Amino acid sequence: MIAEILSTGDELRSGAVQDTNAGYIARKLEEQGISATRHQCVGDDAEGLVSVLAEIAGRADMAVVTGGLGPTRDDLTTAAAARAAGVELALDQEAEEIVKNYFKSRNRPMNPANRKQAFLPLGAVCLPNPVGTAAGFRLKIDGCRLWFLPGVPVEMKRMRHETVLGQVTQCMGRERSHYKTRTLSTFGLPESVADEMLAGFSGRFEGIRLGLRAHFPEIHVKHYGRGDAEKGLSNSMQAAVAWVSERLGDNLYSTEGESMASVLGKRLMHRKATLSVAESCTGGLISDWLTNVPGSSNFFRYAAVTYSNEAKIKMLRVSPATIRDNGAVHEKTVLEMAEGVKALCGSDYAVATSGVAGPDGGTPEKPVGTVCIGLATPRYSKSKRYYLQSADREMNKRIFAMKALDMLRRTF
Ligand code: ATP
């Protein structure tokens, strides 16, 4: 099946606004077993629109078009669709109701310009818009089914979800294949090493393709599956995930594409255990990630961003001698930080970070990228130094924070 996506509007063509609709629609079509063969963008140009719509109609089985359905003079898509189909525009009762109701529900008189939105190409089927004035519509041109949706992402998404999804499934049902994806999340392996570990996958599992995606500092191993039979595809996917999991070993922390913080949060909740954090170089990033996990109040107790030596000493009771003799970035210091925050709030576990995120502050002994991570658990405490330099300060903070969470994950 040939399926295409067309985005319209000068702001997209010129790059003033980034086209997020096309990617979103492509992903949603993939989930329905339809691979978009082409994405295009055309500006607010009547002739250009007519010719690209005619081209698509001559080539594709279906298409989703967004933008240009509004009331202003540069909203040209509806008229262009009519011209490409060789039909007139005609008043559509349903589209008229949508515009009228929009203004009525807001107690505002209808702007005369909006009347334009009540006219659709003859033969088009109106698609209700629950959140805006622009109705969408469905139109067949030369045997190609086209869905026209507003450009505003929130309106497009609502309509795709409520109306278009069902229609696409119904209209294209016989031509669709089954589609499944699975994301495995890993941390700790360079992309090239992960790739090597997974050599031999190709062709082993029917209908399943692998893709490695760097999602710094994680690597996601995406499984894309397509097949004619749902059951066969599920079995194939399960076998592929098991094969990949075995090869990645404990570098793999989720077979469901979860975040590290979420995996850790679940493990802590499962044990009814609590966690506190003392952060220096990561500046609150670990706490931010942990509190993004729904239900984090069940396990997350306390966080201290103790950036200065004074804060480490005053708040966490790190011994001044430890810092004086070893510096803030040291295994002994982070060990005392972790134990200090654990004692302060009575949590079961604690992690602490202190490192050199750069770009300045590195020394030959502790270059930029050096991080010390401390861990306090109910049974023991430990700390370790790593050298994890990435491209810039922000990336260093991310990899330090991830390493700290990963160190804790590996204790369970
Ligand atoms: P409405 O009448 O609700 O404005 P419309 O179909 O006329 O709908 P457009 O005028 O084409 O929509 O776009 C409105 C705004 O929506 C644009 O200025 C832009 O900010 C955003 N938009 C449009 N298309 C896209 C897209 N493909 N990706 C991201 N944003 C988009």
Coordinates of N, CA and C in Angstrom, one line a residue, residues 232-382:
G232 N 1.6 -15.3 15.0 CA 3.0 -15.6 14.5 C 3.9 -14.4 14.8
L233 N 3.4 -13.2 14.6 CA 4.2 -12.0 14.9 C 4.6 -11.9 16.4
S234 N 3.6 -12.2 17.2 CA 3.8 -12.1 18.7 C 4.9 -13.1 19.1
N235 N 4.8 -14.3 18.6 CA 5.7 -15.4 19.0 C 7.1 -15.0 18.5
S236 N 7.2 -14.5 17.3 CA 8.5 -14.1 16.7 C 9.1 -13.0 17.5
M237 N 8.2 -12.0 17.9 CA 8.7 -10.9 18.7 C 9.2 -11.3 20.1
Q238 N 8.5 -12.2 20.7 CA 8.9 -12.7 22.0 C 10.3 -13.4 21.9
A239 N 10.4 -14.2 20.9 CA 11.7 -15.0 20.8 C 12.8 -14.0 20.5
A240 N 12.6 -13.0 19.7 CA 13.6 -12.0 19.4 C 14.0 -11.2 20.7
V241 N 13.0 -10.8 21.5 CA 13.3 -10.1 22.7 C 14.2 -10.9 23.6
A242 N 13.8 -12.2 23.7 CA 14.6 -13.1 24.6 C 16.0 -13.3 24.1
W243 N 16.2 -13.4 22.8 CA 17.5 -13.6 22.2 C 18.4 -12.3 22.5
V244 N 17.8 -11.2 22.3 CA 18.5 -9.9 22.5 C 18.8 -9.7 24.0
S245 N 17.9 -10.0 24.8 CA 18.0 -9.8 26.3 C 19.2 -10.6 26.8
E246 N 19.3 -11.9 26.3 CA 20.4 -12.8 26.7 C 21.7 -12.2 26.4
R247 N 21.8 -11.7 25.2 CA 23.1 -11.1 24.7 C 23.5 -9.9 25.4
L248 N 22.5 -9.0 25.8 CA 22.9 -7.7 26.4 C 23.1 -7.9 27.9
G249 N 22.7 -9.0 28.5 CA 23.0 -9.3 29.9 C 22.5 -8.2 30.8
D250 N 23.2 -7.9 31.8 CA 22.7 -6.9 32.8 C 22.9 -5.4 32.4
N251 N 23.4 -5.2 31.2 CA 23.4 -3.9 30.6 C 22.0 -3.5 30.2
L252 N 21.1 -4.5 30.1 CA 19.7 -4.2 29.8 C 18.9 -4.0 31.1
Y253 N 18.2 -2.9 31.1 CA 17.5 -2.7 32.4 C 15.9 -2.6 32.2
S254 N 15.5 -2.6 30.9 CA 14.0 -2.7 30.7 C 13.7 -3.3 29.3
T255 N 12.8 -4.2 29.3 CA 12.4 -4.8 28.0 C 11.1 -4.1 27.6
E256 N 10.7 -3.0 28.3 CA 9.4 -2.3 28.0 C 9.7 -0.8 27.7
G257 N 11.0 -0.5 27.4 CA 11.3 0.9 27.1 C 11.2 1.9 28.2
E258 N 11.2 1.4 29.5 CA 11.0 2.3 30.6 C 12.3 3.1 30.9
S259 N 12.2 4.2 31.7 CA 13.4 4.9 32.1 C 14.0 4.2 33.2
M260 N 15.3 4.5 33.4 CA 16.1 3.9 34.5 C 15.4 4.3 35.8
A261 N 15.0 5.5 36.0 CA 14.4 6.0 37.3 C 13.1 5.2 37.5
S262 N 12.4 4.9 36.5 CA 11.1 4.2 36.6 C 11.4 2.7 37.1
V263 N 12.4 2.1 36.4 CA 12.7 0.7 36.8 C 13.2 0.7 38.3
L264 N 14.0 1.6 38.6 CA 14.5 1.7 40.0 C 13.4 1.9 41.0
G265 N 12.5 2.9 40.6 CA 11.3 3.2 41.5 C 10.5 1.9 41.7
K266 N 10.2 1.2 40.7 CA 9.4 0.0 40.8 C 10.1 -1.0 41.7
R267 N 11.4 -1.2 41.6 CA 12.1 -2.1 42.4 C 12.1 -1.7 43.9
L268 N 12.2 -0.4 44.1 CA 12.2 0.1 45.5 C 10.8 -0.1 46.1
M269 N 9.8 0.2 45.3 CA 8.4 0.1 45.8 C 8.1 -1.4 46.1
H270 N 8.6 -2.3 45.2 CA 8.3 -3.7 45.4 C 8.9 -4.2 46.7
R271 N 10.0 -3.6 47.1 CA 10.7 -3.9 48.4 C 10.2 -3.1 49.5
K272 N 9.2 -2.2 49.2 CA 8.8 -1.2 50.2 C 10.0 -0.5 50.8
A273 N 11.0 -0.2 50.0 CA 12.2 0.5 50.5 C 12.2 2.0 50.1
T274 N 12.9 2.8 50.8 CA 13.0 4.2 50.5 C 14.4 4.7 50.1
L275 N 14.4 5.8 49.4 CA 15.7 6.3 48.9 C 15.9 7.8 49.2
S276 N 17.1 8.2 49.5 CA 17.4 9.6 49.5 C 18.7 9.8 48.7
V277 N 18.8 11.1 48.3 CA 19.9 11.4 47.4 C 20.7 12.7 47.8
A278 N 22.0 12.6 47.7 CA 22.8 13.8 48.0 C 23.6 14.1 46.7
E279 N 23.3 15.2 46.1 CA 23.9 15.5 44.7 C 24.8 16.7 44.8
S280 N 25.9 16.6 44.2 CA 26.8 17.8 44.0 C 26.8 18.1 42.5
C281 N 27.6 17.4 41.7 CA 27.8 17.8 40.3 C 26.5 17.6 39.5
T282 N 25.6 16.7 39.9 CA 24.4 16.5 39.1 C 23.3 17.5 39.4
G283 N 23.5 18.3 40.4 CA 22.7 19.5 40.7 C 21.2 19.3 40.8
G284 N 20.7 18.1 41.2 CA 19.3 17.9 41.3 C 18.7 17.0 40.2
L285 N 19.5 16.7 39.2 CA 19.0 15.9 38.0 C 18.5 14.6 38.5
I286 N 19.2 13.9 39.4 CA 18.8 12.6 39.8 C 17.4 12.7 40.5
S287 N 17.3 13.7 41.3 CA 16.0 13.9 42.0 C 14.9 14.3 41.0
D288 N 15.2 15.0 40.0 CA 14.2 15.4 39.0 C 13.7 14.1 38.3
W289 N 14.6 13.3 37.9 CA 14.3 12.0 37.2 C 13.4 11.1 38.1
L290 N 13.8 11.0 39.4 CA 13.1 10.1 40.3 C 11.7 10.7 40.5
T291 N 11.6 12.0 40.7 CA 10.2 12.5 40.9 C 9.4 12.6 39.7
N292 N 9.9 12.3 38.5 CA 9.1 12.1 37.3 C 8.4 10.8 37.3
V293 N 8.8 9.9 38.2 CA 8.1 8.6 38.2 C 6.8 8.7 39.0
P294 N 5.7 8.3 38.3 CA 4.4 8.3 39.1 C 4.5 7.5 40.3
G295 N 4.0 8.0 41.4 CA 4.0 7.3 42.7 C 5.4 7.4 43.4
S296 N 6.2 8.4 43.0 CA 7.6 8.5 43.6 C 7.5 8.8 45.1
S297 N 6.4 9.3 45.5 CA 6.3 9.7 47.0 C 6.4 8.4 47.8
N298 N 6.1 7.2 47.2 CA 6.2 6.0 47.9 C 7.6 5.5 48.3
F299 N 8.6 6.0 47.5 CA 10.0 5.6 47.7 C 11.0 6.7 47.9
F300 N 10.6 7.9 47.4 CA 11.6 9.0 47.4 C 11.4 9.8 48.6
R301 N 12.5 9.9 49.5 CA 12.3 10.6 50.8 C 12.9 12.0 50.8
Y302 N 14.1 12.2 50.3 CA 14.8 13.4 50.6 C 15.9 13.6 49.6
A303 N 16.1 14.9 49.2 CA 17.2 15.1 48.3 C 17.9 16.4 48.8
A304 N 19.2 16.4 48.7 CA 20.0 17.6 49.1 C 21.0 17.9 48.0
V305 N 20.9 19.1 47.5 CA 21.9 19.5 46.5 C 22.9 20.3 47.3
T306 N 24.0 19.5 47.6 CA 25.0 20.1 48.4 C 26.2 20.4 47.6
Y307 N 26.2 21.6 47.0 CA 27.1 22.0 46.0 C 28.5 22.4 46.6
S308 N 28.4 23.1 47.7 CA 29.6 23.6 48.3 C 30.2 22.6 49.3
N309 N 31.4 22.8 49.6 CA 32.0 21.9 50.7 C 31.3 22.2 52.0
E310 N 31.0 23.5 52.2 CA 30.3 23.9 53.5 C 29.0 23.1 53.6
A311 N 28.2 23.1 52.5 CA 26.9 22.4 52.5 C 27.1 20.9 52.8
K312 N 28.1 20.3 52.2 CA 28.4 18.9 52.4 C 28.7 18.6 53.9
I313 N 29.5 19.6 54.5 CA 29.9 19.4 55.9 C 28.7 19.7 56.8
K314 N 28.0 20.8 56.6 CA 26.9 21.2 57.5 C 25.7 20.3 57.4
M315 N 25.3 20.0 56.2 CA 24.0 19.3 56.0 C 24.1 17.8 56.1
L316 N 25.3 17.3 55.5 CA 25.4 15.9 55.5 C 26.4 15.3 56.5
R317 N 27.0 16.2 57.2 CA 27.9 15.8 58.3 C 29.2 15.1 57.7
V318 N 29.5 15.5 56.5 CA 30.8 15.0 55.9 C 31.9 15.6 56.8
S319 N 32.9 14.8 57.1 CA 34.0 15.3 58.0 C 34.8 16.3 57.2
P320 N 35.1 17.5 57.9 CA 35.9 18.5 57.2 C 37.3 17.9 56.8
A321 N 37.8 17.0 57.6 CA 39.1 16.4 57.3 C 39.1 15.6 56.1
T322 N 38.0 14.9 55.8 CA 37.9 14.1 54.6 C 38.0 15.0 53.4
I323 N 37.3 16.1 53.4 CA 37.3 17.0 52.3 C 38.7 17.7 52.2
R324 N 39.2 18.1 53.3 CA 40.5 18.8 53.3 C 41.6 17.8 52.7
D325 N 41.6 16.6 53.1 CA 42.7 15.7 52.7 C 42.5 15.1 51.3
N326 N 41.2 15.0 50.9 CA 40.9 14.3 49.6 C 40.3 15.2 48.5
G327 N 39.6 16.2 49.0 CA 38.9 17.0 48.0 C 37.4 16.6 48.0
A328 N 36.6 17.4 47.3 CA 35.1 17.1 47.2 C 34.9 15.9 46.3
V329 N 35.7 15.8 45.2 CA 35.5 14.7 44.3 C 36.4 13.5 44.7
H330 N 35.8 12.7 45.5 CA 36.6 11.6 46.1 C 35.7 10.5 46.6
E331 N 36.2 9.3 46.5 CA 35.4 8.1 47.0 C 35.0 8.3 48.4
K332 N 35.9 8.8 49.3 CA 35.7 8.9 50.7 C 34.6 10.0 50.9
T333 N 34.7 11.1 50.2 CA 33.7 12.2 50.4 C 32.3 11.7 50.0
V334 N 32.1 11.0 48.8 CA 30.8 10.6 48.4 C 30.2 9.5 49.3
L335 N 31.1 8.7 49.9 CA 30.7 7.7 50.8 C 30.0 8.3 52.0
E336 N 30.7 9.4 52.5 CA 30.2 10.1 53.7 C 28.9 10.9 53.3
M337 N 28.9 11.4 52.1 CA 27.7 12.1 51.7 C 26.5 11.1 51.7
A338 N 26.7 9.9 51.1 CA 25.6 8.9 51.0 C 25.1 8.5 52.4
E339 N 26.1 8.2 53.3 CA 25.8 7.8 54.6 C 25.1 8.9 55.4
G340 N 25.6 10.1 55.1 CA 25.1 11.3 55.8 C 23.6 11.5 55.5
V341 N 23.3 11.5 54.2 CA 21.9 11.8 53.8 C 21.0 10.6 54.2
K342 N 21.5 9.4 54.2 CA 20.7 8.2 54.7 C 20.4 8.4 56.2
A343 N 21.4 8.8 57.0 CA 21.2 9.0 58.4 C 20.2 10.1 58.7
L344 N 20.4 11.2 57.8 CA 19.6 12.4 58.0 C 18.1 12.1 57.9
C345 N 17.7 11.3 57.0 CA 16.3 11.1 56.7 C 15.8 9.7 57.0
G346 N 16.7 8.8 57.4 CA 16.3 7.5 57.8 C 15.8 6.6 56.6
S347 N 16.3 6.9 55.4 CA 15.9 6.0 54.3 C 16.7 4.7 54.3
D348 N 16.2 3.8 53.5 CA 16.9 2.5 53.4 C 18.1 2.5 52.5
Y349 N 18.0 3.3 51.5 CA 19.1 3.5 50.5 C 19.5 4.9 50.3
A350 N 20.7 5.2 49.9 CA 21.0 6.6 49.5 C 22.1 6.5 48.4
V351 N 22.0 7.5 47.5 CA 23.1 7.6 46.5 C 23.7 9.1 46.6
A352 N 24.9 9.2 46.3 CA 25.5 10.5 46.3 C 26.5 10.7 45.1
T353 N 26.6 11.9 44.6 CA 27.5 12.2 43.4 C 28.4 13.4 43.7
S354 N 29.6 13.3 43.2 CA 30.4 14.5 43.3 C 31.4 14.3 42.1
G355 N 31.5 15.3 41.2 CA 32.4 15.1 40.1 C 32.8 16.4 39.4
V356 N 33.4 16.2 38.3 CA 33.9 17.4 37.5 C 33.2 17.4 36.2
A357 N 32.1 18.3 36.1 CA 31.3 18.3 34.9 C 31.9 19.1 33.8
G358 N 32.8 20.0 34.1 CA 33.5 20.8 33.1 C 32.7 22.0 32.7
P359 N 33.1 22.8 31.7 CA 34.3 22.6 31.0 C 35.6 22.9 31.8
D360 N 35.5 23.7 32.9 CA 36.7 24.0 33.7 C 36.7 23.1 34.9
G361 N 37.8 23.3 35.6 CA 37.8 22.6 37.0 C 38.5 21.3 36.9
G362 N 39.0 20.8 35.7 CA 39.7 19.5 35.7 C 41.1 19.7 36.1
T363 N 41.7 18.6 36.6 CA 43.1 18.6 37.0 C 43.7 17.3 36.4
P364 N 45.0 17.2 36.3 CA 45.6 15.9 35.7 C 45.1 14.7 36.5
E365 N 44.9 14.9 37.8 CA 44.5 13.8 38.6 C 43.0 13.5 38.5
K366 N 42.2 14.6 38.4 CA 40.8 14.5 38.3 C 40.3 15.3 37.1
P367 N 40.5 14.7 35.9 CA 40.1 15.5 34.7 C 38.6 15.6 34.6
V368 N 38.1 16.6 33.7 CA 36.7 16.7 33.4 C 36.1 15.4 33.0
G369 N 35.0 15.0 33.6 CA 34.4 13.6 33.3 C 34.6 12.7 34.5
T370 N 35.4 13.1 35.5 CA 35.6 12.3 36.7 C 34.4 12.4 37.6
V371 N 33.8 11.3 38.0 CA 32.7 11.4 38.9 C 32.9 10.3 40.0
C372 N 32.6 10.6 41.2 CA 32.6 9.6 42.3 C 31.2 9.4 42.7
I373 N 30.8 8.2 42.9 CA 29.4 7.8 43.3 C 29.5 7.0 44.6
G374 N 28.7 7.5 45.5 CA 28.6 6.8 46.8 C 27.2 6.1 46.9
L375 N 27.2 5.0 47.6 CA 26.0 4.2 47.7 C 25.9 3.7 49.2
A376 N 24.8 3.9 49.8 CA 24.5 3.4 51.1 C 23.3 2.5 51.1
T377 N 23.4 1.3 51.5 CA 22.3 0.3 51.5 C 22.1 -0.1 52.9
P378 N 21.0 -0.9 53.2 CA 20.8 -1.4 54.6 C 21.9 -2.2 55.1
R379 N 22.7 -2.9 54.2 CA 23.7 -3.8 54.7 C 25.1 -3.3 54.6
Y380 N 25.4 -2.4 53.6 CA 26.8 -1.9 53.4 C 26.8 -0.6 52.7
S381 N 27.9 0.0 52.7 CA 28.1 1.2 51.9 C 29.3 1.0 51.0
K382 N 29.3 1.7 49.8 CA 30.5 1.6 49.0 C 30.5 2.8 48.1

